[in-house]
Amino acid sequence: MNQEQVLRVIPDIEYDELVTVLNITREMSEAQQQQFLMLYQRRRKNRQELLLLSLLGFVGVAGIHRLIIGDIALGIIYLLTGGLCLIGTIVDIININSLTTRYNAKQAYESAALVAAAFKQPHQF
């Protein structure tokens, strides 16, 4: 798989994310790569999307972005405390790139594991 194929399927992919995807799919067959891209495209989150959700913390609905990326406990704490009195929300807005990169890398590895399990041949006894 090359960069053009990935960019065709996921046009808004970040550079770090692209490198991760290319490293993961290096050893996959063409069918596995296509399956991985379709699965990963649905599971990943866009940085702008998470930024908009974190900005909702300034109007009273803090923590939605944390709930979306799977940090359930911190998301609930943010909801109940107003984003830890807006300090946590401001820190998350500053660190939105690392939050998104970490979440997308986790989703890429999970998608690769699912694809590998789906293409695994059953043993003949």
PDB file of C-alpha atoms in Angstrom:
ATOM      1  CA  MET A   1       0.000   0.000   0.000  1.00  0.00           C
ATOM      2  CA  ASN A   2       1.293   3.443  -0.804  1.00  0.00           C
ATOM      3  CA  GLN A   3       0.485   6.947   0.383  1.00  0.00           C
ATOM      4  CA  GLU A   4      -1.804   7.739  -2.542  1.00  0.00           C
ATOM      5  CA  GLN A   5      -4.102   4.816  -1.749  1.00  0.00           C
ATOM      6  CA  VAL A   6      -4.377   5.829   1.900  1.00  0.00           C
ATOM      7  CA  LEU A   7      -4.945   9.488   1.009  1.00  0.00           C
ATOM      8  CA  ARG A   8      -7.665   8.491  -1.451  1.00  0.00           C
ATOM      9  CA  VAL A   9      -9.586   6.636   1.269  1.00  0.00           C
ATOM     10  CA  ILE A  10      -8.770   9.014   4.168  1.00  0.00           C
ATOM     11  CA  PRO A  11      -8.107  12.471   2.658  1.00  0.00           C
ATOM     12  CA  ASP A  12      -7.835  14.316   6.003  1.00  0.00           C
ATOM     13  CA  ILE A  13      -5.208  11.998   7.515  1.00  0.00           C
ATOM     14  CA  GLU A  14      -2.396  13.621   9.506  1.00  0.00           C
ATOM     15  CA  TYR A  15       1.262  12.844   8.763  1.00  0.00           C
ATOM     16  CA  ASP A  16       1.935  10.904  11.994  1.00  0.00           C
ATOM     17  CA  GLU A  17      -1.232   8.924  11.443  1.00  0.00           C
ATOM     18  CA  LEU A  18      -0.222   8.176   7.846  1.00  0.00           C
ATOM     19  CA  VAL A  19       3.151   6.833   8.982  1.00  0.00           C
ATOM     20  CA  THR A  20       1.437   4.606  11.557  1.00  0.00           C
ATOM     21  CA  VAL A  21      -1.015   3.253   8.971  1.00  0.00           C
ATOM     22  CA  LEU A  22       1.752   2.549   6.435  1.00  0.00           C
ATOM     23  CA  ASN A  23       3.817   0.731   9.082  1.00  0.00           C
ATOM     24  CA  ILE A  24       0.872  -1.381  10.181  1.00  0.00           C
ATOM     25  CA  THR A  25      -0.169  -2.354   6.650  1.00  0.00           C
ATOM     26  CA  ARG A  26       3.342  -3.099   5.374  1.00  0.00           C
ATOM     27  CA  GLU A  27       3.044  -6.876   5.928  1.00  0.00           C
ATOM     28  CA  MET A  28      -0.640  -7.201   4.967  1.00  0.00           C
ATOM     29  CA  SER A  29      -1.997  -8.580   1.718  1.00  0.00           C
ATOM     30  CA  GLU A  30      -3.927  -6.289  -0.620  1.00  0.00           C
ATOM     31  CA  ALA A  31      -7.287  -7.642   0.595  1.00  0.00           C
ATOM     32  CA  GLN A  32      -6.264  -7.176   4.231  1.00  0.00           C
ATOM     33  CA  GLN A  33      -5.109  -3.624   3.512  1.00  0.00           C
ATOM     34  CA  GLN A  34      -8.418  -2.718   1.910  1.00  0.00           C
ATOM     35  CA  GLN A  35     -10.360  -4.256   4.798  1.00  0.00           C
ATOM     36  CA  PHE A  36      -8.141  -2.439   7.303  1.00  0.00           C
ATOM     37  CA  LEU A  37      -8.636   0.933   5.597  1.00  0.00           C
ATOM     38  CA  MET A  38     -12.406   0.581   5.496  1.00  0.00           C
ATOM     39  CA  LEU A  39     -12.557  -0.429   9.162  1.00  0.00           C
ATOM     40  CA  TYR A  40     -10.058   2.182  10.330  1.00  0.00           C
ATOM     41  CA  GLN A  41     -11.735   4.979   8.377  1.00  0.00           C
ATOM     42  CA  ARG A  42     -14.939   4.427  10.355  1.00  0.00           C
ATOM     43  CA  ARG A  43     -13.213   4.168  13.746  1.00  0.00           C
ATOM     44  CA  ARG A  44     -10.787   7.105  13.597  1.00  0.00           C
ATOM     45  CA  LYS A  45     -11.580  10.637  14.745  1.00  0.00           C
ATOM     46  CA  ASN A  46     -10.751  13.886  13.016  1.00  0.00           C
ATOM     47  CA  ARG A  47      -8.725  16.453  14.976  1.00  0.00           C
ATOM     48  CA  GLN A  48     -11.120  19.285  14.076  1.00  0.00           C
ATOM     49  CA  GLU A  49     -14.088  17.222  15.227  1.00  0.00           C
ATOM     50  CA  LEU A  50     -12.516  16.622  18.646  1.00  0.00           C
ATOM     51  CA  LEU A  51     -11.489  20.273  18.878  1.00  0.00           C
ATOM     52  CA  LEU A  52     -15.073  21.399  18.284  1.00  0.00           C
ATOM     53  CA  LEU A  53     -16.350  18.944  20.880  1.00  0.00           C
ATOM     54  CA  SER A  54     -13.799  20.181  23.417  1.00  0.00           C
ATOM     55  CA  LEU A  55     -14.797  23.799  22.727  1.00  0.00           C
ATOM     56  CA  LEU A  56     -18.295  22.864  23.904  1.00  0.00           C
ATOM     57  CA  GLY A  57     -16.737  22.908  27.378  1.00  0.00           C
ATOM     58  CA  PHE A  58     -16.848  26.703  27.306  1.00  0.00           C
ATOM     59  CA  VAL A  59     -20.634  26.702  26.964  1.00  0.00           C
ATOM     60  CA  GLY A  60     -21.268  24.244  29.766  1.00  0.00           C
ATOM     61  CA  VAL A  61     -21.069  20.802  28.144  1.00  0.00           C
ATOM     62  CA  ALA A  62     -17.502  19.867  29.027  1.00  0.00           C
ATOM     63  CA  GLY A  63     -16.095  16.370  28.605  1.00  0.00           C
ATOM     64  CA  ILE A  64     -17.931  15.227  25.475  1.00  0.00           C
ATOM     65  CA  HIS A  65     -14.628  14.853  23.620  1.00  0.00           C
ATOM     66  CA  ARG A  66     -13.292  12.652  26.437  1.00  0.00           C
ATOM     67  CA  LEU A  67     -16.374  10.433  26.260  1.00  0.00           C
ATOM     68  CA  ILE A  68     -15.957  10.110  22.476  1.00  0.00           C
ATOM     69  CA  ILE A  69     -12.326   8.980  22.727  1.00  0.00           C
ATOM     70  CA  GLY A  70     -13.114   6.447  25.440  1.00  0.00           C
ATOM     71  CA  ASP A  71     -11.957   8.261  28.586  1.00  0.00           C
ATOM     72  CA  ILE A  72     -15.307   7.629  30.254  1.00  0.00           C
ATOM     73  CA  ALA A  73     -14.310   8.395  33.850  1.00  0.00           C
ATOM     74  CA  LEU A  74     -12.563  11.649  32.954  1.00  0.00           C
ATOM     75  CA  GLY A  75     -15.449  12.604  30.666  1.00  0.00           C
ATOM     76  CA  ILE A  76     -17.939  12.197  33.489  1.00  0.00           C
ATOM     77  CA  ILE A  77     -15.697  14.166  35.856  1.00  0.00           C
ATOM     78  CA  TYR A  78     -15.465  16.944  33.270  1.00  0.00           C
ATOM     79  CA  LEU A  79     -19.246  16.941  32.864  1.00  0.00           C
ATOM     80  CA  LEU A  80     -19.845  17.188  36.599  1.00  0.00           C
ATOM     81  CA  THR A  81     -17.161  19.805  37.326  1.00  0.00           C
ATOM     82  CA  GLY A  82     -17.472  22.025  34.266  1.00  0.00           C
ATOM     83  CA  GLY A  83     -14.259  20.752  32.727  1.00  0.00           C
ATOM     84  CA  LEU A  84     -12.549  20.946  36.121  1.00  0.00           C
ATOM     85  CA  CYS A  85     -13.523  24.612  36.263  1.00  0.00           C
ATOM     86  CA  LEU A  86     -12.435  25.058  32.618  1.00  0.00           C
ATOM     87  CA  ILE A  87      -8.774  24.312  33.409  1.00  0.00           C
ATOM     88  CA  GLY A  88      -9.000  20.741  32.100  1.00  0.00           C
ATOM     89  CA  THR A  89     -10.834  21.919  29.014  1.00  0.00           C
ATOM     90  CA  ILE A  90      -8.134  24.499  28.252  1.00  0.00           C
ATOM     91  CA  VAL A  91      -5.396  21.889  28.750  1.00  0.00           C
ATOM     92  CA  ASP A  92      -7.235  19.484  26.428  1.00  0.00           C
ATOM     93  CA  ILE A  93      -7.603  22.165  23.749  1.00  0.00           C
ATOM     94  CA  ILE A  94      -3.865  22.784  23.915  1.00  0.00           C
ATOM     95  CA  ASN A  95      -3.150  19.031  23.769  1.00  0.00           C
ATOM     96  CA  ILE A  96      -5.830  18.085  21.222  1.00  0.00           C
ATOM     97  CA  ASN A  97      -3.204  16.894  18.714  1.00  0.00           C
ATOM     98  CA  SER A  98      -1.723  14.364  21.120  1.00  0.00           C
ATOM     99  CA  LEU A  99      -5.177  13.207  22.259  1.00  0.00           C
ATOM    100  CA  THR A 100      -6.244  12.631  18.666  1.00  0.00           C
ATOM    101  CA  THR A 101      -2.978  10.964  17.658  1.00  0.00           C
ATOM    102  CA  ARG A 102      -3.075   8.607  20.649  1.00  0.00           C
ATOM    103  CA  TYR A 103      -6.727   7.693  20.030  1.00  0.00           C
ATOM    104  CA  ASN A 104      -6.212   7.117  16.298  1.00  0.00           C
ATOM    105  CA  ALA A 105      -3.097   4.989  16.866  1.00  0.00           C
ATOM    106  CA  LYS A 106      -5.047   2.829  19.310  1.00  0.00           C
ATOM    107  CA  GLN A 107      -7.848   2.444  16.776  1.00  0.00           C
ATOM    108  CA  ALA A 108      -5.357   1.576  14.020  1.00  0.00           C
ATOM    109  CA  TYR A 109      -3.793  -1.227  16.067  1.00  0.00           C
ATOM    110  CA  GLU A 110      -7.197  -2.553  17.104  1.00  0.00           C
ATOM    111  CA  SER A 111      -8.381  -2.481  13.489  1.00  0.00           C
ATOM    112  CA  ALA A 112      -5.248  -4.325  12.380  1.00  0.00           C
ATOM    113  CA  ALA A 113      -5.843  -6.989  15.037  1.00  0.00           C
ATOM    114  CA  LEU A 114      -9.452  -7.423  13.893  1.00  0.00           C
ATOM    115  CA  VAL A 115      -8.392  -7.759  10.261  1.00  0.00           C
ATOM    116  CA  ALA A 116      -5.676 -10.253  11.167  1.00  0.00           C
ATOM    117  CA  ALA A 117      -8.174 -12.333  13.141  1.00  0.00           C
ATOM    118  CA  ALA A 118     -10.705 -12.221  10.309  1.00  0.00           C
ATOM    119  CA  PHE A 119      -8.172 -13.439   7.745  1.00  0.00           C
ATOM    120  CA  LYS A 120      -6.664 -16.113   9.964  1.00  0.00           C
ATOM    121  CA  GLN A 121      -7.060 -19.537   8.452  1.00  0.00           C
ATOM    122  CA  PRO A 122      -8.629 -22.205  10.673  1.00  0.00           C
ATOM    123  CA  HIS A 123      -6.333 -25.118  11.410  1.00  0.00           C
ATOM    124  CA  GLN A 124      -7.097 -28.399   9.667  1.00  0.00           C
ATOM    125  CA  PHE A 125      -6.953 -31.400  11.993  1.00  0.00           C
TER     126      PHE A 125
END
